[in-house]
PDB file of C-alpha atoms and ligand atoms in Angstrom:
ATOM      1  CA  MET A   1      76.529 133.088  56.489  1.00 89.00           C
ATOM      2  CA  GLU A   2      80.189 133.945  57.200  1.00 95.00           C
ATOM      3  CA  PHE A   3      81.563 130.778  58.774  1.00 97.00           C
ATOM      4  CA  ILE A   4      79.636 127.971  57.069  1.00 98.00           C
ATOM      5  CA  LYS A   5      78.173 127.068  53.686  1.00 98.00           C
ATOM      6  CA  LEU A   6      74.659 125.626  53.621  1.00 98.00           C
ATOM      7  CA  THR A   7      73.291 123.777  50.595  1.00 98.00           C
ATOM      8  CA  ARG A   8      70.350 121.472  50.037  1.00 98.00           C
ATOM      9  CA  ASP A   9      69.706 118.825  47.371  1.00 97.00           C
ATOM     10  CA  GLY A  10      66.207 117.391  47.739  1.00 96.00           C
ATOM     11  CA  HIS A  11      65.914 115.911  51.206  1.00 97.00           C
ATOM     12  CA  ILE A  12      69.689 116.094  51.861  1.00 98.00           C
ATOM     13  CA  GLY A  13      71.194 119.155  53.546  1.00 98.00           C
ATOM     14  CA  THR A  14      74.926 119.865  53.625  1.00 98.00           C
ATOM     15  CA  ILE A  15      76.676 122.140  56.134  1.00 98.00           C
ATOM     16  CA  VAL A  16      80.321 122.961  55.377  1.00 98.00           C
ATOM     17  CA  LEU A  17      82.453 124.452  58.161  1.00 98.00           C
ATOM     18  CA  ASP A  18      84.246 127.361  56.516  1.00 98.00           C
ATOM     19  CA  ARG A  19      86.485 129.312  58.918  1.00 98.00           C
ATOM     20  CA  PRO A  20      89.862 128.287  57.453  1.00 97.00           C
ATOM     21  CA  LYS A  21      91.939 131.023  59.097  1.00 97.00           C
ATOM     22  CA  LYS A  22      91.159 129.561  62.511  1.00 98.00           C
ATOM     23  CA  LEU A  23      90.985 125.924  61.359  1.00 98.00           C
ATOM     24  CA  ASN A  24      87.212 125.845  61.825  1.00 98.00           C
ATOM     25  CA  ALA A  25      87.557 126.523  65.563  1.00 98.00           C
ATOM     26  CA  LEU A  26      84.071 126.384  67.038  1.00 98.00           C
ATOM     27  CA  SER A  27      83.555 130.021  67.927  1.00 97.00           C
ATOM     28  CA  HIS A  28      80.271 131.376  69.243  1.00 97.00           C
ATOM     29  CA  ASP A  29      79.441 132.861  65.834  1.00 98.00           C
ATOM     30  CA  LEU A  30      80.342 129.763  63.815  1.00 98.00           C
ATOM     31  CA  VAL A  31      78.307 127.553  66.169  1.00 98.00           C
ATOM     32  CA  ALA A  32      75.344 129.943  65.940  1.00 98.00           C
ATOM     33  CA  GLU A  33      75.416 129.580  62.165  1.00 98.00           C
ATOM     34  CA  VAL A  34      75.558 125.777  62.299  1.00 98.00           C
ATOM     35  CA  ILE A  35      72.636 125.704  64.753  1.00 98.00           C
ATOM     36  CA  ALA A  36      70.614 128.094  62.572  1.00 98.00           C
ATOM     37  CA  ALA A  37      71.360 125.931  59.516  1.00 98.00           C
ATOM     38  CA  LEU A  38      70.246 122.749  61.285  1.00 98.00           C
ATOM     39  CA  GLN A  39      67.034 124.492  62.402  1.00 98.00           C
ATOM     40  CA  GLU A  40      66.415 125.820  58.874  1.00 98.00           C
ATOM     41  CA  LEU A  41      66.943 122.371  57.353  1.00 98.00           C
ATOM     42  CA  GLU A  42      64.722 120.749  59.994  1.00 97.00           C
ATOM     43  CA  GLY A  43      61.972 123.327  59.434  1.00 96.00           C
ATOM     44  CA  GLY A  44      62.264 122.877  55.691  1.00 96.00           C
ATOM     45  CA  GLY A  45      61.731 119.128  55.885  1.00 94.00           C
ATOM     46  CA  ALA A  46      65.269 117.907  55.197  1.00 97.00           C
ATOM     47  CA  ARG A  47      65.561 114.245  56.080  1.00 97.00           C
ATOM     48  CA  VAL A  48      69.326 113.942  56.583  1.00 98.00           C
ATOM     49  CA  VAL A  49      72.256 116.347  56.988  1.00 98.00           C
ATOM     50  CA  VAL A  50      75.932 115.943  56.117  1.00 98.00           C
ATOM     51  CA  LEU A  51      78.234 118.021  58.362  1.00 98.00           C
ATOM     52  CA  ARG A  52      81.698 118.451  56.814  1.00 98.00           C
ATOM     53  CA  ALA A  53      84.675 120.755  56.449  1.00 98.00           C
ATOM     54  CA  GLN A  54      86.002 122.265  53.230  1.00 97.00           C
ATOM     55  CA  ALA A  55      87.033 119.551  50.716  1.00 96.00           C
ATOM     56  CA  GLY A  56      90.570 118.367  51.457  1.00 95.00           C
ATOM     57  CA  ALA A  57      90.701 120.127  54.835  1.00 96.00           C
ATOM     58  CA  ARG A  58      93.880 119.360  56.837  1.00 97.00           C
ATOM     59  CA  VAL A  59      91.972 120.164  60.029  1.00 98.00           C
ATOM     60  CA  TRP A  60      88.246 119.347  60.177  1.00 98.00           C
ATOM     61  CA  SER A  61      87.958 121.527  63.293  1.00 98.00           C
ATOM     62  CA  ALA A  62      90.450 122.651  65.944  1.00 98.00           C
ATOM     63  CA  GLY A  63      87.743 122.410  68.591  1.00 98.00           C
ATOM     64  CA  HIS A  64      86.395 125.031  70.977  1.00 97.00           C
ATOM     65  CA  ASP A  65      87.683 128.508  70.156  1.00 97.00           C
ATOM     66  CA  VAL A  66      90.331 128.847  72.873  1.00 96.00           C
ATOM     67  CA  GLY A  67      90.151 132.624  72.547  1.00 95.00           C
ATOM     68  CA  GLU A  68      86.586 132.458  73.846  1.00 95.00           C
ATOM     69  CA  LEU A  69      87.335 130.302  76.892  1.00 93.00           C
ATOM     70  CA  PRO A  70      87.016 132.254  80.167  1.00 89.00           C
ATOM     71  CA  GLU A  71      90.362 133.082  81.832  1.00 82.00           C
ATOM     72  CA  GLY A  72      89.206 131.422  85.062  1.00 74.00           C
ATOM     73  CA  GLY A  73      86.677 131.593  87.863  1.00 78.00           C
ATOM     74  CA  ARG A  74      83.848 130.521  85.567  1.00 85.00           C
ATOM     75  CA  ASP A  75      82.869 127.117  84.196  1.00 89.00           C
ATOM     76  CA  PRO A  76      84.414 127.076  80.682  1.00 89.00           C
ATOM     77  CA  LEU A  77      81.881 124.529  79.449  1.00 90.00           C
ATOM     78  CA  GLY A  78      78.702 125.582  81.199  1.00 89.00           C
ATOM     79  CA  TRP A  79      75.182 124.809  80.044  1.00 89.00           C
ATOM     80  CA  ASP A  80      74.963 127.754  77.645  1.00 89.00           C
ATOM     81  CA  ASP A  81      78.459 127.426  76.145  1.00 93.00           C
ATOM     82  CA  PRO A  82      78.282 127.391  72.321  1.00 93.00           C
ATOM     83  CA  LEU A  83      79.744 123.877  72.167  1.00 94.00           C
ATOM     84  CA  ARG A  84      77.096 122.568  74.585  1.00 94.00           C
ATOM     85  CA  ASN A  85      74.336 124.162  72.509  1.00 96.00           C
ATOM     86  CA  LEU A  86      75.773 122.677  69.306  1.00 97.00           C
ATOM     87  CA  VAL A  87      75.980 119.151  70.729  1.00 97.00           C
ATOM     88  CA  ARG A  88      72.422 119.356  72.073  1.00 96.00           C
ATOM     89  CA  THR A  89      71.085 120.664  68.747  1.00 98.00           C
ATOM     90  CA  ILE A  90      72.739 117.836  66.802  1.00 98.00           C
ATOM     91  CA  GLU A  91      71.424 115.254  69.265  1.00 97.00           C
ATOM     92  CA  THR A  92      67.843 116.561  69.315  1.00 97.00           C
ATOM     93  CA  CYS A  93      67.225 117.580  65.718  1.00 97.00           C
ATOM     94  CA  ARG A  94      64.822 115.174  63.973  1.00 96.00           C
ATOM     95  CA  MET A  95      67.014 114.257  61.041  1.00 98.00           C
ATOM     96  CA  PRO A  96      70.129 112.108  61.256  1.00 98.00           C
ATOM     97  CA  VAL A  97      73.391 114.053  61.008  1.00 98.00           C
ATOM     98  CA  ILE A  98      76.276 112.340  59.227  1.00 99.00           C
ATOM     99  CA  ALA A  99      79.734 113.707  60.086  1.00 98.00           C
ATOM    100  CA  MET A 100      82.007 113.434  57.041  1.00 98.00           C
ATOM    101  CA  ILE A 101      85.582 113.805  58.272  1.00 98.00           C
ATOM    102  CA  GLU A 102      88.797 114.773  56.539  1.00 98.00           C
ATOM    103  CA  GLY A 103      91.809 115.946  58.566  1.00 98.00           C
ATOM    104  CA  GLY A 104      92.297 116.440  62.285  1.00 98.00           C
ATOM    105  CA  VAL A 105      89.448 116.730  64.782  1.00 98.00           C
ATOM    106  CA  TRP A 106      90.384 118.340  68.125  1.00 98.00           C
ATOM    107  CA  GLY A 107      88.821 118.723  71.536  1.00 97.00           C
ATOM    108  CA  GLY A 108      85.209 119.794  71.582  1.00 97.00           C
ATOM    109  CA  ALA A 109      85.018 119.073  67.853  1.00 98.00           C
ATOM    110  CA  VAL A 110      85.521 115.390  68.690  1.00 98.00           C
ATOM    111  CA  GLU A 111      82.490 115.570  70.953  1.00 97.00           C
ATOM    112  CA  THR A 112      80.591 117.390  68.204  1.00 98.00           C
ATOM    113  CA  VAL A 113      81.460 114.606  65.732  1.00 98.00           C
ATOM    114  CA  LEU A 114      80.546 111.888  68.222  1.00 98.00           C
ATOM    115  CA  ALA A 115      77.215 113.621  68.890  1.00 97.00           C
ATOM    116  CA  CYS A 116      76.457 113.104  65.196  1.00 98.00           C
ATOM    117  CA  ASP A 117      74.524 109.972  64.356  1.00 98.00           C
ATOM    118  CA  ILE A 118      76.974 108.465  61.853  1.00 98.00           C
ATOM    119  CA  VAL A 119      80.683 109.229  61.342  1.00 98.00           C
ATOM    120  CA  ILE A 120      82.435 108.520  58.047  1.00 98.00           C
ATOM    121  CA  ALA A 121      86.110 109.451  57.814  1.00 98.00           C
ATOM    122  CA  ALA A 122      88.938 109.519  55.316  1.00 98.00           C
ATOM    123  CA  PRO A 123      92.080 107.587  56.294  1.00 98.00           C
ATOM    124  CA  ASP A 124      93.923 110.844  57.150  1.00 97.00           C
ATOM    125  CA  ALA A 125      91.374 111.788  59.788  1.00 98.00           C
ATOM    126  CA  THR A 126      92.516 111.863  63.418  1.00 98.00           C
ATOM    127  CA  PHE A 127      90.667 112.436  66.689  1.00 98.00           C
ATOM    128  CA  ALA A 128      92.203 114.082  69.782  1.00 98.00           C
ATOM    129  CA  VAL A 129      90.372 114.581  73.091  1.00 98.00           C
ATOM    130  CA  THR A 130      92.280 117.564  74.500  1.00 97.00           C
ATOM    131  CA  PRO A 131      91.085 118.855  77.921  1.00 97.00           C
ATOM    132  CA  ALA A 132      94.305 117.564  79.533  1.00 97.00           C
ATOM    133  CA  ARG A 133      96.334 119.481  76.915  1.00 95.00           C
ATOM    134  CA  LEU A 134      94.819 122.786  78.048  1.00 94.00           C
ATOM    135  CA  GLY A 135      94.063 122.053  81.697  1.00 94.00           C
ATOM    136  CA  VAL A 136      90.311 122.203  81.068  1.00 93.00           C
ATOM    137  CA  PRO A 137      87.742 120.352  83.197  1.00 93.00           C
ATOM    138  CA  TYR A 138      85.479 118.711  80.645  1.00 94.00           C
ATOM    139  CA  ASN A 139      81.785 118.717  81.507  1.00 93.00           C
ATOM    140  CA  VAL A 140      79.564 115.834  82.610  1.00 91.00           C
ATOM    141  CA  SER A 141      77.369 115.398  79.525  1.00 91.00           C
ATOM    142  CA  GLY A 142      80.451 115.721  77.328  1.00 94.00           C
ATOM    143  CA  MET A 143      82.117 112.847  79.130  1.00 94.00           C
ATOM    144  CA  MET A 144      78.921 110.849  78.641  1.00 93.00           C
ATOM    145  CA  THR A 145      79.121 111.541  74.904  1.00 93.00           C
ATOM    146  CA  PHE A 146      82.600 110.041  74.883  1.00 94.00           C
ATOM    147  CA  MET A 147      81.491 107.100  77.041  1.00 94.00           C
ATOM    148  CA  SER A 148      78.672 106.365  74.612  1.00 92.00           C
ATOM    149  CA  ALA A 149      81.181 106.189  71.765  1.00 94.00           C
ATOM    150  CA  ALA A 150      84.020 104.122  73.238  1.00 94.00           C
ATOM    151  CA  SER A 151      84.820 101.837  76.145  1.00 95.00           C
ATOM    152  CA  LEU A 152      85.743 103.430  79.476  1.00 96.00           C
ATOM    153  CA  ARG A 153      89.340 102.239  79.095  1.00 97.00           C
ATOM    154  CA  LEU A 154      89.635 103.865  75.677  1.00 96.00           C
ATOM    155  CA  VAL A 155      87.994 107.092  76.862  1.00 97.00           C
ATOM    156  CA  LYS A 156      90.609 107.206  79.643  1.00 98.00           C
ATOM    157  CA  GLU A 157      93.446 106.713  77.152  1.00 98.00           C
ATOM    158  CA  LEU A 158      92.078 109.403  74.832  1.00 97.00           C
ATOM    159  CA  ALA A 159      91.439 111.838  77.726  1.00 98.00           C
ATOM    160  CA  PHE A 160      94.646 111.250  79.701  1.00 98.00           C
ATOM    161  CA  THR A 161      97.038 111.274  76.722  1.00 98.00           C
ATOM    162  CA  ALA A 162      95.204 113.969  74.694  1.00 98.00           C
ATOM    163  CA  ALA A 163      96.960 112.284  71.760  1.00 98.00           C
ATOM    164  CA  PRO A 164      95.285 112.012  68.344  1.00 98.00           C
ATOM    165  CA  ILE A 165      94.142 108.547  67.292  1.00 98.00           C
ATOM    166  CA  SER A 166      93.858 107.481  63.659  1.00 98.00           C
ATOM    167  CA  ALA A 167      90.612 106.971  61.768  1.00 98.00           C
ATOM    168  CA  GLU A 168      91.581 103.357  61.322  1.00 98.00           C
ATOM    169  CA  ARG A 169      91.902 102.823  65.098  1.00 98.00           C
ATOM    170  CA  ALA A 170      88.706 104.799  65.733  1.00 98.00           C
ATOM    171  CA  GLU A 171      86.843 102.526  63.349  1.00 98.00           C
ATOM    172  CA  ARG A 172      88.440  99.392  64.807  1.00 97.00           C
ATOM    173  CA  ILE A 173      87.218 100.315  68.304  1.00 95.00           C
ATOM    174  CA  GLY A 174      83.766 101.178  66.996  1.00 96.00           C
ATOM    175  CA  MET A 175      84.057 104.915  67.702  1.00 97.00           C
ATOM    176  CA  ILE A 176      83.263 105.781  64.070  1.00 98.00           C
ATOM    177  CA  ASN A 177      81.251 103.941  61.429  1.00 98.00           C
ATOM    178  CA  HIS A 178      83.462 103.825  58.328  1.00 98.00           C
ATOM    179  CA  VAL A 179      86.887 104.724  56.997  1.00 98.00           C
ATOM    180  CA  VAL A 180      86.667 105.361  53.242  1.00 98.00           C
ATOM    181  CA  ALA A 181      89.409 106.281  50.759  1.00 98.00           C
ATOM    182  CA  ALA A 182      89.542 110.060  50.327  1.00 97.00           C
ATOM    183  CA  GLU A 183      88.607 109.826  46.652  1.00 97.00           C
ATOM    184  CA  ASP A 184      85.474 107.816  47.511  1.00 98.00           C
ATOM    185  CA  LEU A 185      84.494 109.620  50.707  1.00 98.00           C
ATOM    186  CA  GLU A 186      81.966 112.057  49.234  1.00 98.00           C
ATOM    187  CA  ALA A 187      80.214 109.487  47.035  1.00 98.00           C
ATOM    188  CA  PHE A 188      80.056 106.962  49.878  1.00 98.00           C
ATOM    189  CA  THR A 189      78.718 109.540  52.340  1.00 98.00           C
ATOM    190  CA  PHE A 190      76.070 110.958  50.017  1.00 98.00           C
ATOM    191  CA  ASP A 191      74.988 107.464  48.915  1.00 98.00           C
ATOM    192  CA  MET A 192      74.290 106.663  52.560  1.00 98.00           C
ATOM    193  CA  ALA A 193      72.532 109.997  52.966  1.00 98.00           C
ATOM    194  CA  ALA A 194      70.326 109.191  49.955  1.00 98.00           C
ATOM    195  CA  THR A 195      69.489 105.765  51.383  1.00 98.00           C
ATOM    196  CA  ILE A 196      68.418 107.363  54.662  1.00 98.00           C
ATOM    197  CA  ALA A 197      66.454 110.092  52.852  1.00 97.00           C
ATOM    198  CA  ASN A 198      64.499 107.427  50.950  1.00 97.00           C
ATOM    199  CA  ASN A 199      63.392 105.710  54.135  1.00 97.00           C
ATOM    200  CA  ALA A 200      60.471 106.729  56.396  1.00 96.00           C
ATOM    201  CA  PRO A 201      61.449 110.038  58.050  1.00 95.00           C
ATOM    202  CA  LEU A 202      58.976 109.781  60.934  1.00 96.00           C
ATOM    203  CA  SER A 203      60.177 106.305  61.873  1.00 96.00           C
ATOM    204  CA  ILE A 204      63.799 107.465  61.710  1.00 97.00           C
ATOM    205  CA  ALA A 205      63.113 110.624  63.739  1.00 96.00           C
ATOM    206  CA  VAL A 206      61.405 108.629  66.497  1.00 96.00           C
ATOM    207  CA  MET A 207      64.138 105.970  66.563  1.00 96.00           C
ATOM    208  CA  LYS A 208      66.787 108.735  66.784  1.00 97.00           C
ATOM    209  CA  GLU A 209      65.005 110.257  69.806  1.00 95.00           C
ATOM    210  CA  GLN A 210      64.370 106.846  71.401  1.00 95.00           C
ATOM    211  CA  LEU A 211      68.073 105.998  71.137  1.00 95.00           C
ATOM    212  CA  ARG A 212      69.067 109.417  72.556  1.00 94.00           C
ATOM    213  CA  VAL A 213      66.744 108.991  75.553  1.00 92.00           C
ATOM    214  CA  LEU A 214      67.806 105.404  76.191  1.00 92.00           C
ATOM    215  CA  ALA A 215      71.545 106.042  75.708  1.00 89.00           C
ATOM    216  CA  GLY A 216      71.399 109.022  78.069  1.00 86.00           C
ATOM    217  CA  ALA A 217      69.525 107.122  80.771  1.00 83.00           C
ATOM    218  CA  LYS A 218      72.469 106.782  83.141  1.00 81.00           C
ATOM    219  CA  PRO A 219      71.634 107.226  86.860  1.00 83.00           C
ATOM    220  CA  VAL A 220      73.722 110.005  88.417  1.00 86.00           C
ATOM    221  CA  SER A 221      72.740 110.825  92.017  1.00 91.00           C
ATOM    222  CA  PRO A 222      72.363 114.527  92.871  1.00 89.00           C
ATOM    223  CA  ARG A 223      75.179 114.040  95.390  1.00 91.00           C
ATOM    224  CA  GLY A 224      77.356 112.434  92.682  1.00 92.00           C
ATOM    225  CA  PHE A 225      76.616 115.251  90.254  1.00 91.00           C
ATOM    226  CA  GLU A 226      77.381 117.926  92.841  1.00 91.00           C
ATOM    227  CA  LYS A 227      80.640 116.205  93.752  1.00 93.00           C
ATOM    228  CA  VAL A 228      81.758 116.168  90.103  1.00 93.00           C
ATOM    229  CA  GLN A 229      80.792 119.822  89.674  1.00 92.00           C
ATOM    230  CA  GLY A 230      82.811 120.694  92.784  1.00 92.00           C
ATOM    231  CA  LEU A 231      85.834 118.824  91.426  1.00 93.00           C
ATOM    232  CA  ARG A 232      85.487 120.635  88.085  1.00 93.00           C
ATOM    233  CA  ARG A 233      85.506 123.970  89.912  1.00 93.00           C
ATOM    234  CA  ILE A 234      88.857 123.087  91.482  1.00 93.00           C
ATOM    235  CA  VAL A 235      90.220 122.651  87.948  1.00 93.00           C
ATOM    236  CA  TYR A 236      88.814 125.766  86.356  1.00 93.00           C
ATOM    237  CA  ASP A 237      89.907 127.829  89.375  1.00 93.00           C
ATOM    238  CA  SER A 238      93.412 126.345  89.199  1.00 93.00           C
ATOM    239  CA  HIS A 239      96.756 127.771  88.110  1.00 94.00           C
ATOM    240  CA  ASP A 240      96.996 125.001  85.523  1.00 95.00           C
ATOM    241  CA  TYR A 241      93.767 126.087  83.785  1.00 94.00           C
ATOM    242  CA  HIS A 242      95.066 129.658  83.494  1.00 94.00           C
ATOM    243  CA  GLU A 243      98.457 128.316  82.365  1.00 95.00           C
ATOM    244  CA  GLY A 244      96.931 126.036  79.698  1.00 95.00           C
ATOM    245  CA  ILE A 245      94.932 128.834  78.119  1.00 95.00           C
ATOM    246  CA  ARG A 246      97.765 131.379  78.383  1.00 95.00           C
ATOM    247  CA  ALA A 247     100.321 128.948  76.900  1.00 96.00           C
ATOM    248  CA  PHE A 248      98.076 128.317  73.897  1.00 96.00           C
ATOM    249  CA  LYS A 249      97.641 132.035  73.291  1.00 95.00           C
ATOM    250  CA  GLU A 250     101.394 132.630  73.685  1.00 96.00           C
ATOM    251  CA  LYS A 251     102.113 129.680  71.361  1.00 97.00           C
ATOM    252  CA  ARG A 252     104.321 127.915  73.893  1.00 97.00           C
ATOM    253  CA  LYS A 253     104.262 124.611  75.795  1.00 96.00           C
ATOM    254  CA  PRO A 254     102.335 124.850  79.072  1.00 95.00           C
ATOM    255  CA  ALA A 255     104.215 124.312  82.385  1.00 96.00           C
ATOM    256  CA  PHE A 256     101.625 122.478  84.483  1.00 96.00           C
ATOM    257  CA  THR A 257     102.266 122.324  88.263  1.00 95.00           C
ATOM    258  CA  GLY A 258      99.263 120.318  89.418  1.00 93.00           C
ATOM    259  CA  LYS A 259      98.001 123.330  91.365  1.00 92.00           C
TER     260      LYS A 259
HETATM  261  C1  LCV B 301      91.156 129.275  68.448  1.00 67.99           C
HETATM  262  C2  LCV B 301      92.739 128.326  67.064  1.00 67.99           C
HETATM  263  C3  LCV B 301      92.467 127.050  67.590  1.00 67.99           C
HETATM  264  C4  LCV B 301      91.467 126.952  68.602  1.00 67.99           C
HETATM  265  N1  LCV B 301      90.845 128.083  69.001  1.00 67.99           N
HETATM  266  O1  LCV B 301      98.176 125.692  62.904  1.00 67.99           O
HETATM  267  O2  LCV B 301      88.257 119.701  74.638  1.00 67.99           O
HETATM  268  S1  LCV B 301      88.699 120.809  75.428  1.00 67.99           S
HETATM  269  O3  LCV B 301      88.294 120.733  76.822  1.00 67.99           O
HETATM  270  O4  LCV B 301      90.145 121.054  75.289  1.00 67.99           O
HETATM  271  C5  LCV B 301      87.901 122.192  74.720  1.00 67.99           C
HETATM  272  C6  LCV B 301      87.948 123.370  75.653  1.00 67.99           C
HETATM  273  C7  LCV B 301      88.484 122.464  73.375  1.00 67.99           C
HETATM  274  O5  LCV B 301      87.950 122.063  72.359  1.00 67.99           O
HETATM  275  O6  LCV B 301      89.622 123.245  73.399  1.00 67.99           O
HETATM  276  C8  LCV B 301      90.323 123.373  72.111  1.00 67.99           C
HETATM  277  C9  LCV B 301      91.078 122.056  71.844  1.00 67.99           C
HETATM  278  N2  LCV B 301      91.825 122.221  70.582  1.00 67.99           N
HETATM  279  C10 LCV B 301      93.149 121.993  70.543  1.00 67.99           C
HETATM  280  O7  LCV B 301      93.835 121.713  71.543  1.00 67.99           O
HETATM  281  C11 LCV B 301      93.801 122.187  69.173  1.00 67.99           C
HETATM  282  C12 LCV B 301      94.497 123.557  69.200  1.00 67.99           C
HETATM  283  N3  LCV B 301      95.137 123.812  67.894  1.00 67.99           N
HETATM  284  C13 LCV B 301      96.332 123.190  67.596  1.00 67.99           C
HETATM  285  O8  LCV B 301      96.892 122.387  68.372  1.00 67.99           O
HETATM  286  C14 LCV B 301      96.913 123.524  66.245  1.00 67.99           C
HETATM  287  O9  LCV B 301      96.275 124.701  65.747  1.00 67.99           O
HETATM  288  C15 LCV B 301      96.694 122.371  65.220  1.00 67.99           C
HETATM  289  C16 LCV B 301      97.547 121.138  65.624  1.00 67.99           C
HETATM  290  C17 LCV B 301      95.206 121.995  65.138  1.00 67.99           C
HETATM  291  C18 LCV B 301      97.163 122.883  63.838  1.00 67.99           C
HETATM  292  O10 LCV B 301      98.465 123.425  63.999  1.00 67.99           O
HETATM  293  P1  LCV B 301      99.073 124.368  62.858  1.00 67.99           P
HETATM  294  O11 LCV B 301     100.452 124.698  63.286  1.00 67.99           O
HETATM  295  O12 LCV B 301      98.810 123.763  61.533  1.00 67.99           O
HETATM  296  P2  LCV B 301      98.268 126.865  63.985  1.00 67.99           P
HETATM  297  O13 LCV B 301      98.415 126.336  65.347  1.00 67.99           O
HETATM  298  O14 LCV B 301      99.237 127.897  63.524  1.00 67.99           O
HETATM  299  O15 LCV B 301      96.781 127.478  63.895  1.00 67.99           O
HETATM  300  C19 LCV B 301      96.389 128.302  62.806  1.00 67.99           C
HETATM  301  C20 LCV B 301      95.538 129.399  63.398  1.00 67.99           C
HETATM  302  O16 LCV B 301      94.364 128.826  64.003  1.00 67.99           O
HETATM  303  C21 LCV B 301      94.295 129.220  65.355  1.00 67.99           C
HETATM  304  C22 LCV B 301      95.734 129.489  65.775  1.00 67.99           C
HETATM  305  O17 LCV B 301      95.754 130.334  66.915  1.00 67.99           O
HETATM  306  C23 LCV B 301      96.265 130.160  64.531  1.00 67.99           C
HETATM  307  O18 LCV B 301      95.763 131.484  64.512  1.00 67.99           O
HETATM  308  P3  LCV B 301      96.800 132.709  64.189  1.00 67.99           P
HETATM  309  O19 LCV B 301      97.316 132.434  62.808  1.00 67.99           O
HETATM  310  O20 LCV B 301      95.941 133.938  64.309  1.00 67.99           O
HETATM  311  O21 LCV B 301      97.887 132.632  65.241  1.00 67.99           O
HETATM  312  N4  LCV B 301      93.706 128.154  66.155  1.00 67.99           N
HETATM  313  C24 LCV B 301      94.024 126.860  66.107  1.00 67.99           C
HETATM  314  N5  LCV B 301      93.293 126.152  66.978  1.00 67.99           N
HETATM  315  N6  LCV B 301      91.101 125.787  69.125  1.00 67.99           N
HETATM  316  N7  LCV B 301      92.097 129.439  67.475  1.00 67.99           N
END
């Protein structure tokens, strides 16, 4: 594997994001490796997985690989987008996934972390929901992931400002489970993993799926869904979407016009 490291210790699997040159940006190839690792661990009977970045990482993940976003005219976060497949795999795999966070988490990586079952972060961790930074129309199930993790008012603040929030604030609002001193983070995380691994895996797998089904049971009328999809098309067909992506690639501040 080129972009991750996979290890296993008894019933505990560990996946380390390892694409430092691009700050663990979630490219198609990196995501494919994480998905394959989760499927291998699930097939091999692992009972819990820790998903982490390299020890001491300044950036846990810079989010969706902007270089792989379409330049326009196509939904940038459609059903088969790598990020969508990663979130679905985390949510539907039998074993709990614990996100162990050091450093900054950006954009789609925040959704990836929130799709994990438990989030344990070092004090230096930050979380930034960034569609508004790039002019991207986030997708429906992604917004539901955020809404499952924080109140509507907080989701609006995170989405509209695109500003990073601290691990301490994320814990205070219940968006993550624990903030643990950097020097204790690994031991704390793997102690919890061991506790989970010693419990009944079938019971845990069924409760994980029950909670996924129940948490996702939000009525959206077909008309409501189609309206949202139509609004999203306006965004990804807009000048601002092109401008956001181009500005990132040209390493300059975007000049959004609202068109
Ligand atoms: C590809 C990257 C990336 C990257 N992709 O280091 O949520 S949505 O809707 O927005 C969704 C579509 C999404 O997830 O979009 C991506 C959201 N992510 C972000 O907005 C974060 C973008 N990255 C940054 O703002 C900076 O890289 C941070 C602040 C994370 C770190 O800044 P720093 O100055 O330390 P660089 O920007 O120099 O990045 C180092 C290398 O990683 C690449 C970046 O292009 C650079 O590559 P080169 O050295 O080849 O120029 N990189 C960073 N983020 N998301 N590539």
